[in-house]
PDB file of C-alpha atoms in Angstrom:
ATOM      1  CA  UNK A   1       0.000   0.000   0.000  1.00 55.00           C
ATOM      2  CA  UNK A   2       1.661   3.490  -0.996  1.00 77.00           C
ATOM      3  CA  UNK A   3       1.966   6.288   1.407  1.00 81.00           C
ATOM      4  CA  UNK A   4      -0.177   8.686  -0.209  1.00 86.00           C
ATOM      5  CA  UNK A   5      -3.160   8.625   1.380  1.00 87.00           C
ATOM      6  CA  UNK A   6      -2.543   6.253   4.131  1.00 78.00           C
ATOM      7  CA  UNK A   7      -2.640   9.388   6.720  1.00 80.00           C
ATOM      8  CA  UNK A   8      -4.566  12.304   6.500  1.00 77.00           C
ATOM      9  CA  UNK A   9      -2.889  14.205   3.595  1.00 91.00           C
ATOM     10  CA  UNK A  10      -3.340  17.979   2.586  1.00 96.00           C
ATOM     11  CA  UNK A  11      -4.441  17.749  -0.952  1.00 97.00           C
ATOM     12  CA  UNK A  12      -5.456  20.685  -3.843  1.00 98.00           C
ATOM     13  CA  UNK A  13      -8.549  19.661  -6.111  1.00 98.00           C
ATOM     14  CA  UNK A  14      -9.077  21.994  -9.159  1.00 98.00           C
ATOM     15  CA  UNK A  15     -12.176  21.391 -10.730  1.00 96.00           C
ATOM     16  CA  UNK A  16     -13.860  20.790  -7.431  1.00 96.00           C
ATOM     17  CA  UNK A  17     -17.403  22.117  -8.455  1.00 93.00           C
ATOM     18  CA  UNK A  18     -18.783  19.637 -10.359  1.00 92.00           C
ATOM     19  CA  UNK A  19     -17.683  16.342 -11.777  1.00 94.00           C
ATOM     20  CA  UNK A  20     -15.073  14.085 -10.915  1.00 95.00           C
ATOM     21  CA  UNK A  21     -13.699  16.615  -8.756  1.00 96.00           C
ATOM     22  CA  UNK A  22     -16.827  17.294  -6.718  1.00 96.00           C
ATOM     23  CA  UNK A  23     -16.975  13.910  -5.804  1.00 97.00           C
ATOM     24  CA  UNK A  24     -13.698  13.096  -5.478  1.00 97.00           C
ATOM     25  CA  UNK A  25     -13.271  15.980  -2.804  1.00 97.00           C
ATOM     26  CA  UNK A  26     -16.271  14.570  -1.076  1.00 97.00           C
ATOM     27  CA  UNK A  27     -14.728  11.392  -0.883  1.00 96.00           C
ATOM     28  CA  UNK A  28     -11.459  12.455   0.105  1.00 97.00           C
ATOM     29  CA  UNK A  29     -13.282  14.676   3.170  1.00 96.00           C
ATOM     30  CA  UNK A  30     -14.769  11.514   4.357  1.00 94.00           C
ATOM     31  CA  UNK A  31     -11.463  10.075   4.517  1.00 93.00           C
ATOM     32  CA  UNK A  32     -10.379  12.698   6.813  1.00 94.00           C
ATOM     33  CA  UNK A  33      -7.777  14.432   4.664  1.00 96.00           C
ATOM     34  CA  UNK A  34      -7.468  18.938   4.886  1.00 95.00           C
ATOM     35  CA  UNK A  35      -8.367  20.197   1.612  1.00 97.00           C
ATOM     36  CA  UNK A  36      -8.255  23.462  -0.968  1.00 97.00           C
ATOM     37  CA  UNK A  37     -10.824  23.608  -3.392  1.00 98.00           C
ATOM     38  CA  UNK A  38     -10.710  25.638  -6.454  1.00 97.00           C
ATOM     39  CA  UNK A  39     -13.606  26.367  -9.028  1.00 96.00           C
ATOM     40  CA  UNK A  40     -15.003  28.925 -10.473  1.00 94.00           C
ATOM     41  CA  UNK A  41     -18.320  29.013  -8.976  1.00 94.00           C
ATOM     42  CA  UNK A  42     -18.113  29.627  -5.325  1.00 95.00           C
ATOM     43  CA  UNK A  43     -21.500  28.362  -4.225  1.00 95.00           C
ATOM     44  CA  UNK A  44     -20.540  24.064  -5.057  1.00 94.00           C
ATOM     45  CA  UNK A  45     -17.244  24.821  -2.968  1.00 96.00           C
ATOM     46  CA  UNK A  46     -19.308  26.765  -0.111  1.00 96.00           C
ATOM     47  CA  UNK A  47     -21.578  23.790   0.402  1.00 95.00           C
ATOM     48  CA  UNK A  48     -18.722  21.260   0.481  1.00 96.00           C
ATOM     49  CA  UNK A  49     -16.723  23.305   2.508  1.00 96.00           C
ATOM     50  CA  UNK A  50     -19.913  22.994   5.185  1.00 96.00           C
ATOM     51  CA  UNK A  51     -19.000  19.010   5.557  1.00 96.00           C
ATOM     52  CA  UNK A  52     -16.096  19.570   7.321  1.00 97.00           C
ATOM     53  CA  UNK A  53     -15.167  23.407   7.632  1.00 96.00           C
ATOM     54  CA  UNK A  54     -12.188  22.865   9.784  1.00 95.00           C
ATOM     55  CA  UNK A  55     -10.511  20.908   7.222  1.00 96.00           C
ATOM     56  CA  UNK A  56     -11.955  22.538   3.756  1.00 96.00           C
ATOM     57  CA  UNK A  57     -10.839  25.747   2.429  1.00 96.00           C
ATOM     58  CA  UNK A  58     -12.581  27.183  -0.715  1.00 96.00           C
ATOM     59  CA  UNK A  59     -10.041  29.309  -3.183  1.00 96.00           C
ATOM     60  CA  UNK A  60     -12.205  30.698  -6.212  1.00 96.00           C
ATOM     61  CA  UNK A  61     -10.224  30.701  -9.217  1.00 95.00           C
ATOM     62  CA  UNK A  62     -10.484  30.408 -13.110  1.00 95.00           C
ATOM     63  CA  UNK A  63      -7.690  27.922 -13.497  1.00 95.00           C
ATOM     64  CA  UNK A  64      -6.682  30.042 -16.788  1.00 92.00           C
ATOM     65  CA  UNK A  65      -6.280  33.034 -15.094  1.00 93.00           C
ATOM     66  CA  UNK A  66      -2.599  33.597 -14.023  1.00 92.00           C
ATOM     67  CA  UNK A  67      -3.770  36.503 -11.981  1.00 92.00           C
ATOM     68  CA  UNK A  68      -6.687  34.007  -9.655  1.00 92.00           C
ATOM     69  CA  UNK A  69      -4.067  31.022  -9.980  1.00 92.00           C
ATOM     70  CA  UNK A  70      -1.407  33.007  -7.982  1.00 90.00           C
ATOM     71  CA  UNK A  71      -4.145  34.332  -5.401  1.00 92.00           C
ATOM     72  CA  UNK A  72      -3.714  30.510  -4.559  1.00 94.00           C
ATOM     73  CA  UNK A  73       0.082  30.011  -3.555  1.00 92.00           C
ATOM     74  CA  UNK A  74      -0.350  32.103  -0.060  1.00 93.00           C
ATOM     75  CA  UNK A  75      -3.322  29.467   0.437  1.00 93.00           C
ATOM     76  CA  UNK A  76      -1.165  26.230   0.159  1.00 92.00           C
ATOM     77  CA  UNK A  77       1.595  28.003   1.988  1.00 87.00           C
ATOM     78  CA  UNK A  78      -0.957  28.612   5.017  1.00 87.00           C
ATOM     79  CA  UNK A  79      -2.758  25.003   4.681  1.00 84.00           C
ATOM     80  CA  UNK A  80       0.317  22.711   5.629  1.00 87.00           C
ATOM     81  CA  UNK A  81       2.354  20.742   3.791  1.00 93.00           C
ATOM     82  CA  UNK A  82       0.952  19.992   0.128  1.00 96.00           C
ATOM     83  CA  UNK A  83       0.833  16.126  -0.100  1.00 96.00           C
ATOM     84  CA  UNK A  84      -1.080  16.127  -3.665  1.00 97.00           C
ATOM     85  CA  UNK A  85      -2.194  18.188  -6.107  1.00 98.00           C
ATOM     86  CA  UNK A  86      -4.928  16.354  -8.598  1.00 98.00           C
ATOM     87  CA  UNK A  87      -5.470  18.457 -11.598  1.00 98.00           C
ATOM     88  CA  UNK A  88      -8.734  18.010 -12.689  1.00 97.00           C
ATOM     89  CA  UNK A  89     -10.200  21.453 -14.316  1.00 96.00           C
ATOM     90  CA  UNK A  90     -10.893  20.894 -18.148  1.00 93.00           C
ATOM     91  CA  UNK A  91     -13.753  21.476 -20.994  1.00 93.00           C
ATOM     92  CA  UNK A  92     -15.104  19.284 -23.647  1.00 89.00           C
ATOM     93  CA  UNK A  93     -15.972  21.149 -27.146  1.00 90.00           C
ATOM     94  CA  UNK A  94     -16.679  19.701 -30.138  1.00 90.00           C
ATOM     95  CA  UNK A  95     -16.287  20.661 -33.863  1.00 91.00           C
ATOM     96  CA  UNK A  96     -18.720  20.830 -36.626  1.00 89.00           C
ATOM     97  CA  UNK A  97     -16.011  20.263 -39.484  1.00 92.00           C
ATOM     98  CA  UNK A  98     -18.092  21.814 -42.190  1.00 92.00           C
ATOM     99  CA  UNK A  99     -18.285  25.042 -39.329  1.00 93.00           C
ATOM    100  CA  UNK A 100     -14.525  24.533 -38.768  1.00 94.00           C
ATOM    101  CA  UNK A 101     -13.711  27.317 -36.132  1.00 95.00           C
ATOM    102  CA  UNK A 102      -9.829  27.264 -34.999  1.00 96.00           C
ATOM    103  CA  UNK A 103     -11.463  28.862 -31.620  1.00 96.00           C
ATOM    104  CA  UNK A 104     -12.993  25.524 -30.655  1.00 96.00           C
ATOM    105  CA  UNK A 105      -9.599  24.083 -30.625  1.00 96.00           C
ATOM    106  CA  UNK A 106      -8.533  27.238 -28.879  1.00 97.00           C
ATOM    107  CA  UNK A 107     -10.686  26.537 -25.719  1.00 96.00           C
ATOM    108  CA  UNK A 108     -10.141  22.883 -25.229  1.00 96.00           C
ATOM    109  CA  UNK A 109      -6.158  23.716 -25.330  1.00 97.00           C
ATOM    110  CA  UNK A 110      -6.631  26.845 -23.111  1.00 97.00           C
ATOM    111  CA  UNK A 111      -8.360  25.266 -20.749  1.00 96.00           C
ATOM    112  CA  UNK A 112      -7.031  21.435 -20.549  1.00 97.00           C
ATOM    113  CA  UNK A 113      -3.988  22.147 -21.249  1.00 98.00           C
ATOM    114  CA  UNK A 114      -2.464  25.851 -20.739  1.00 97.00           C
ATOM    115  CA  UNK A 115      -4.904  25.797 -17.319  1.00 97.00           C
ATOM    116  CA  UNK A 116      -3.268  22.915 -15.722  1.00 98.00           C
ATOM    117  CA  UNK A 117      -0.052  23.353 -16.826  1.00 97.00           C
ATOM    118  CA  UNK A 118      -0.382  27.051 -14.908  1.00 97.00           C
ATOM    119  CA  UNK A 119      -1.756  25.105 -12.199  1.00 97.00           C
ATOM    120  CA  UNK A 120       1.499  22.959 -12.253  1.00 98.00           C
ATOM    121  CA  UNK A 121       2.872  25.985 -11.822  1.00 96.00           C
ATOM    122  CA  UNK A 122       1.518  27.134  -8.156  1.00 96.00           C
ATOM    123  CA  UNK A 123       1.624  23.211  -7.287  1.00 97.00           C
ATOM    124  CA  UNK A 124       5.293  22.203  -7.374  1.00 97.00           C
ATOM    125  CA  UNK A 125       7.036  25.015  -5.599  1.00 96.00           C
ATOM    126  CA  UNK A 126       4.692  23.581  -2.666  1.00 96.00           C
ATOM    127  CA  UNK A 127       5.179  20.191  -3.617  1.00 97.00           C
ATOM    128  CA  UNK A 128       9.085  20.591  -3.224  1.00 97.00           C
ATOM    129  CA  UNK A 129       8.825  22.029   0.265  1.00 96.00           C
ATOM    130  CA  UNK A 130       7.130  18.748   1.122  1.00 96.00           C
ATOM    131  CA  UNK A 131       9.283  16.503  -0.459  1.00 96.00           C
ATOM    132  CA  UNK A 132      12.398  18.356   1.357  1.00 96.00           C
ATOM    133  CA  UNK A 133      10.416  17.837   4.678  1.00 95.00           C
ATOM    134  CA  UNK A 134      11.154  13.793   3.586  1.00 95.00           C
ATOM    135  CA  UNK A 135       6.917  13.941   3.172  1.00 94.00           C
ATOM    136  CA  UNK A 136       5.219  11.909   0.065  1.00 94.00           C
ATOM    137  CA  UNK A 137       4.597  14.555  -2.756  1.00 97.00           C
ATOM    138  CA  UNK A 138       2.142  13.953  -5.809  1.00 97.00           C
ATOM    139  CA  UNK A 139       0.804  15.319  -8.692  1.00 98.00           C
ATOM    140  CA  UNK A 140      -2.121  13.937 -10.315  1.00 98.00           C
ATOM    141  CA  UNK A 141      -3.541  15.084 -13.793  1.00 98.00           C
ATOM    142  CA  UNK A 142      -6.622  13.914 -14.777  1.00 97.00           C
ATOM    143  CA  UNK A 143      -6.852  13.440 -18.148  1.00 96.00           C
ATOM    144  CA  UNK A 144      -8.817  11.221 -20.830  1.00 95.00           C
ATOM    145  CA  UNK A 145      -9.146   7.451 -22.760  1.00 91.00           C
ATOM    146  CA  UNK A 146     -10.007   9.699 -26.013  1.00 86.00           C
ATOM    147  CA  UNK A 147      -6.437  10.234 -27.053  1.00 88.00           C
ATOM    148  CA  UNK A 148      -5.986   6.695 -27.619  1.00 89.00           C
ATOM    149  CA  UNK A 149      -8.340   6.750 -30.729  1.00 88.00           C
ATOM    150  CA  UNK A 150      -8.829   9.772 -33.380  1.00 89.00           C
ATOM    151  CA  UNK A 151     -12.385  10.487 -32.571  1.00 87.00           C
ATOM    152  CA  UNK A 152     -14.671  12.647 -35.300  1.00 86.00           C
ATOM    153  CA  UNK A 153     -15.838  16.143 -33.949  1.00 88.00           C
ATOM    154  CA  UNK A 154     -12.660  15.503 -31.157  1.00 90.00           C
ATOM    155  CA  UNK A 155      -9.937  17.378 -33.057  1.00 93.00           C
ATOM    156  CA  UNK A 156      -9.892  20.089 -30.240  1.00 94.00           C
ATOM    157  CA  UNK A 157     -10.628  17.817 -27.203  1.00 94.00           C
ATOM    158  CA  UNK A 158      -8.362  14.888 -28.390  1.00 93.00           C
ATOM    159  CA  UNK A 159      -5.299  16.750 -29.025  1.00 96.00           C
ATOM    160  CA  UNK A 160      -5.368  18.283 -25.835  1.00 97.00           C
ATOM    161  CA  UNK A 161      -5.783  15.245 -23.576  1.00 96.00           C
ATOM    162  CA  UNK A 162      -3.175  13.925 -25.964  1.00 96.00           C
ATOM    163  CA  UNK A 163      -1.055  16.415 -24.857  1.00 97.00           C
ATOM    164  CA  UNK A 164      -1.840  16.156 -21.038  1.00 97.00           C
ATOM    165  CA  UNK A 165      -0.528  12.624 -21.372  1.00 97.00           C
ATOM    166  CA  UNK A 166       2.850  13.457 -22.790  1.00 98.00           C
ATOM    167  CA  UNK A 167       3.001  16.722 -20.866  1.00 98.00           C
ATOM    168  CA  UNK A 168       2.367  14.016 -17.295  1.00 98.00           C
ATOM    169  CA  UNK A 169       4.917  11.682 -18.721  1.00 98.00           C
ATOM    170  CA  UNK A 170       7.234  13.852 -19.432  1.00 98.00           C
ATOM    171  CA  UNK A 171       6.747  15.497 -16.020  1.00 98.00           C
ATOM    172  CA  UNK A 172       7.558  12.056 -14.143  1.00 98.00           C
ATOM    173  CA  UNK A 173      10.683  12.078 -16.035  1.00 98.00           C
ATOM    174  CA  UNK A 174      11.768  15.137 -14.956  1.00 98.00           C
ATOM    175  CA  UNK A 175      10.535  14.748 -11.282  1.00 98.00           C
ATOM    176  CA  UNK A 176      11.559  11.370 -10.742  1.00 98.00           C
ATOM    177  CA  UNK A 177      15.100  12.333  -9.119  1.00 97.00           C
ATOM    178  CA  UNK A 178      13.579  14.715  -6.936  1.00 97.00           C
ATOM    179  CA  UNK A 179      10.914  11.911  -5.423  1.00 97.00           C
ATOM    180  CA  UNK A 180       7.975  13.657  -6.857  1.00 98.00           C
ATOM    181  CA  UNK A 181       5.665  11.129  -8.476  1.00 98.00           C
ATOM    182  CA  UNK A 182       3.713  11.805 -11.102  1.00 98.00           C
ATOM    183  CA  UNK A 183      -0.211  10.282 -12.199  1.00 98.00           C
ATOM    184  CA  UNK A 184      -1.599  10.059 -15.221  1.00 98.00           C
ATOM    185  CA  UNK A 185      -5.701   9.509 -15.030  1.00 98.00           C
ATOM    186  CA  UNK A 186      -7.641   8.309 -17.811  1.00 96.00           C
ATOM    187  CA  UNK A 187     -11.103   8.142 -17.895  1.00 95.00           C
ATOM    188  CA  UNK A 188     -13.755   6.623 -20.201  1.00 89.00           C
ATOM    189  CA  UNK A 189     -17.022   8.417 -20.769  1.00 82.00           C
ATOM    190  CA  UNK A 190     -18.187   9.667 -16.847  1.00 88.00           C
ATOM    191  CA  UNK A 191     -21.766  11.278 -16.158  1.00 80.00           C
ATOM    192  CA  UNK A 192     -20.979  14.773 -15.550  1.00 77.00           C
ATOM    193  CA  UNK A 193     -22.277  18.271 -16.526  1.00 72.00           C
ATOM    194  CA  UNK A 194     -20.316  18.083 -19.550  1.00 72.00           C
ATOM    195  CA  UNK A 195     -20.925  14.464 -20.729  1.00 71.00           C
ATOM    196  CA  UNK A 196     -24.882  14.822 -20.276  1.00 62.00           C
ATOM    197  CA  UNK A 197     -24.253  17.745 -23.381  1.00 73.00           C
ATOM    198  CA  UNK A 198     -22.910  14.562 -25.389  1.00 67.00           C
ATOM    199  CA  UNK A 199     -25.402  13.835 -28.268  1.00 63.00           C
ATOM    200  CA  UNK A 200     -24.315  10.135 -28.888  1.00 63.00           C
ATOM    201  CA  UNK A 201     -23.984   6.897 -27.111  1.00 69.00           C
ATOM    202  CA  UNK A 202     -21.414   6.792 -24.495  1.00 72.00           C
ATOM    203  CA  UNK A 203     -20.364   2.812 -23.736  1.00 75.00           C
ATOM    204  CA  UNK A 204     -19.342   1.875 -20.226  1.00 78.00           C
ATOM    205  CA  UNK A 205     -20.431   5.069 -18.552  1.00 86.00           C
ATOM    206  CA  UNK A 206     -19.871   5.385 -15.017  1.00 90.00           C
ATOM    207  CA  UNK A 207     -20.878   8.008 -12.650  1.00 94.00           C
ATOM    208  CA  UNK A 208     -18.765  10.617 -10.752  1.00 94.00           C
ATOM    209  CA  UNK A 209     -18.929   8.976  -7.442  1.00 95.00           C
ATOM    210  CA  UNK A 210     -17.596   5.355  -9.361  1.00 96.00           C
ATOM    211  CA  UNK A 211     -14.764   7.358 -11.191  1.00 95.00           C
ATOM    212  CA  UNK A 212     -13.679   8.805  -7.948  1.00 96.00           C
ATOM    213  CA  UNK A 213     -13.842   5.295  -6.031  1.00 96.00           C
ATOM    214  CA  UNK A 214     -11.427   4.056  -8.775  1.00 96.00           C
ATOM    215  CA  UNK A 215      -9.173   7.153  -8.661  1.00 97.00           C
ATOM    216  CA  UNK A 216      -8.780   7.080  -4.718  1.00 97.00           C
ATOM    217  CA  UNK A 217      -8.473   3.665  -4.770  1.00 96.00           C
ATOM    218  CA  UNK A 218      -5.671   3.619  -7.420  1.00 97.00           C
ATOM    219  CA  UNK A 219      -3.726   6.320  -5.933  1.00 97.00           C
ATOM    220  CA  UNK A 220      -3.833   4.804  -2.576  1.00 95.00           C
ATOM    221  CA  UNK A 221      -2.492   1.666  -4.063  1.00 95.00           C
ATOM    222  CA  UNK A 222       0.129   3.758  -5.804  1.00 95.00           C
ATOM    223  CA  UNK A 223      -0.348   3.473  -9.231  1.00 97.00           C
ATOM    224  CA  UNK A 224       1.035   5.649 -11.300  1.00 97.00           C
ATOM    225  CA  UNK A 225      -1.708   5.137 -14.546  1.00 97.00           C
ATOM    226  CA  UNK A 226      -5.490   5.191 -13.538  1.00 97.00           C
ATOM    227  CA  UNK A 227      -7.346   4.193 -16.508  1.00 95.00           C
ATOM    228  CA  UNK A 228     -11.199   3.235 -15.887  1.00 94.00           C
ATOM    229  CA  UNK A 229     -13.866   1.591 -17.072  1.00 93.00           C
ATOM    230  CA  UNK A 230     -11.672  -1.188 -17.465  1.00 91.00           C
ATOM    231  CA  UNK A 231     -13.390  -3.229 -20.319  1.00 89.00           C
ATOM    232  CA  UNK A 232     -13.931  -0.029 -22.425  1.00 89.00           C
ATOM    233  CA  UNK A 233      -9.521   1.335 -21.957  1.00 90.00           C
ATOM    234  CA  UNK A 234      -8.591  -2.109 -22.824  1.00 90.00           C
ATOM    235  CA  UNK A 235     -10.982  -1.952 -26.204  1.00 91.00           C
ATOM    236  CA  UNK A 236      -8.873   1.786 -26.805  1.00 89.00           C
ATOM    237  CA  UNK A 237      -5.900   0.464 -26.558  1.00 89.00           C
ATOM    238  CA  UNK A 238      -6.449  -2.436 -28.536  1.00 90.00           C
ATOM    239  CA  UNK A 239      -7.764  -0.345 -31.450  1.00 90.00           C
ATOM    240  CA  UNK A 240      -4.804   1.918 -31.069  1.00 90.00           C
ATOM    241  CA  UNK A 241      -2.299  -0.470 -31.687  1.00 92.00           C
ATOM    242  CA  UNK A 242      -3.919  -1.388 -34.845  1.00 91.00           C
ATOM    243  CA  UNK A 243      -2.570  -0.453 -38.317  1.00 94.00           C
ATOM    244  CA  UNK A 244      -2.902   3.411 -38.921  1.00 94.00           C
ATOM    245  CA  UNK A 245      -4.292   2.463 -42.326  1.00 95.00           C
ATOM    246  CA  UNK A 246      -7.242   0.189 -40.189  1.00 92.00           C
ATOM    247  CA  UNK A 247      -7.895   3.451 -37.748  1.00 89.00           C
ATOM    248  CA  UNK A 248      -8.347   5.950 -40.266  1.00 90.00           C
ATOM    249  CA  UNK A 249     -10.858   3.630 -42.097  1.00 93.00           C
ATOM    250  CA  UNK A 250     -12.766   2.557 -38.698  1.00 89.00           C
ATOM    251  CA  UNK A 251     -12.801   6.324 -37.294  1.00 88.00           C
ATOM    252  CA  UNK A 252     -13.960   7.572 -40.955  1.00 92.00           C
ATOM    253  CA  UNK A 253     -16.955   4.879 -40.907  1.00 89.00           C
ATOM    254  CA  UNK A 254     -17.541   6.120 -37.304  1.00 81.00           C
ATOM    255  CA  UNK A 255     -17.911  10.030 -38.041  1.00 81.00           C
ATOM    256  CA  UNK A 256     -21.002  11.138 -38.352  1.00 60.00           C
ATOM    257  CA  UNK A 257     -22.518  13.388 -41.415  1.00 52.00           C
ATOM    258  CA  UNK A 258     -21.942  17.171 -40.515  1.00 39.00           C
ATOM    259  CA  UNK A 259     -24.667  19.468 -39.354  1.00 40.00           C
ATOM    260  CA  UNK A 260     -24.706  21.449 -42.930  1.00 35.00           C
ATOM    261  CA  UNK A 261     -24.451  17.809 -44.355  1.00 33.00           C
ATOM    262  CA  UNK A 262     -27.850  16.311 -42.628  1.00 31.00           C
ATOM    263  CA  UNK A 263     -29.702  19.816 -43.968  1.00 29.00           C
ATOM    264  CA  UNK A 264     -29.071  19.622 -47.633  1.00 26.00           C
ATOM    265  CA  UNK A 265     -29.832  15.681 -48.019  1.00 26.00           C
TER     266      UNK A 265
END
C-alpha cells in the first residue's frame, strides 16, 4: 500500500465544483484528509466546505487566469504541507467540421492544457517544500481514454488530452530524481455536466462517485496510470495499436454526417 493517502494528507482539487472533482473531494473529506478547493463558482465549494469546515478551504479561481491562480500560492503556503495536487479542471468542445472554427480548438487547449499546466505551476514550488520535509509529494492530472483513438468532432478535445498525457509523462521524467511522483488519469465516458451535453452513445459510462472510487483507490495503491472503465480502456488500446491504415478507415466509418451535411440531403 503506498503512502499517499494512508494518513490524513493535505491535498489541492481543481475542478472541485462539479464532476469528478466534486466527488472526489467529497470522498477524500470523508477520509479525513485537509483540503483546498478551487472552481469557479463559489456556491458548489461553499456547500462542500460545510462538511467539514475545519478541514476545507474554498479558493475561487479560473484555473486560466494567471492573476486568480497566484491568489492561490499564499493558500497552500498557510494550509500545511501539500501532499497532492490532482489536476482536474478541463472542458469538452466539439467541432462541426463543415463550421470549422480554430477557436474551438482554442478553448479545449486553453483550458485542458495551458490551465493545468499554470496550475502545475503554483503546485510544485509547494510540492518541493514537502518533499524536502522527507513527506510523500504527488501530482495527479486527470486526463482522458479519447487520445488513444482519433475520434470525429474531437480534433480540439483529443489533441489536448493527448497532450496532457505526454506533458504528465514527461513530467515524471523530470521529477523522478527529486521523489515527486507523477499520475496520469484516464477516464472513459463519466456522467458529468459536460458528458450529459454529449449527443451520442457513451459505452461503459460510469458516474462521478464510481470514477472517484477508482481514482482514490488507485492512488492509494500507488499506481502511477489510472485508466477506468476497465473493459472499455482495454478496447482503446487495442484499437490503437492497430494499423494506422485500419484506424483511419474505422474512425472515418464512425464520423457522423456534418450538421450542414444532414440539412441539404
Amino acid at each position: 500500500m503506498s503512502e499517499r493517502l494512508a494518513t490524513a494528507s493535505n491535498i489541492w482539487i481543481t475542478g472541485a465544483s462539479s464532476g469528478i472533482g466534486e466527488s472526489v473531494a467529497r470522498a477524500l473529506v470523508k477520509g479525513g484528509h485537509k483540503l483546498v478547493l478551487t472552481g469557479r463558482r463559489p456556491e458548489p465549494l461553499t456547500q462542500i466546505s460545510a462538511l467539514a469546515p475545519e478541514r476545507i478551504t474554498p479558493a475561487v479561481a479560473d484555473t486560466t487566469s494567471k492573476d486568480n491562480l497566484h491568489s492561490i500560492a499564499p493558500i497552500l503556503e498557510s494550509h500545511g504541507n501539500l501532499n497532492m495536487a490532482i489536476l482536474n479542471a478541463g472542458t469538452c468542445e466539439y467541432l462541426d467540421i463543415a463550421d470549422y472554427s480554430s477557436d474551438v480548438i482554442e478553448k479545449n487547449i486553453q483550458t485542458n492544457v495551458i490551465g493545468t499546466a499554470r496550475c502545475v505551476e503554483i503546485a510544485l514550488p509547494a510540492l518541493r517544500r514537502t518533499r524536502a520535509k522527507g513527506l510523500p509529494a504527488t501530482l495527479v492530472i486527470v486526463g482522458s481514454s479519447a487520445w488513444w483513438f482519433p475520434f470525429a468532432r474531437a480534433e480540439g478535445y483529443g489533441a489536448s488530452k493527448a497532450a496532457l498525457a505526454y506533458f504528465a509523462h514527461s513530467l515524471r521524467a523530470d521529477l523522478a530524481a527529486e521523489g515527486i511522483e507523477v499520475v496520469l488519469v484516464s477516464p472513459g465516458f463519466v456522467k458529468t455536466p459536460l458528458t450529459e451535453r454529449n449527443d451520442f452513445p457513451m459505452p461503459f459510462l460510469v458516474t462521478a462517485d464510481a470514477a472517484a472510487e477508482r481514482i482514490i483507490s488507485g492512488l492509494a495503491k500507488g499506481h502511477n496510470e489510472i485508466a477506468f472503465p476497465k473493459r472499455f480502456t482495454w478496447i482503446m488500446k487495442c484499437l490503437s495499436a492497430l494499423p494506422q491504415s485500419l484506424i483511419d478507415r474505422m474512425a472515418a466509418s464512425m464520423a457522423r454526417k456534418s450538421t450542414t451535411e444532414q440539412e441539404t440531403k
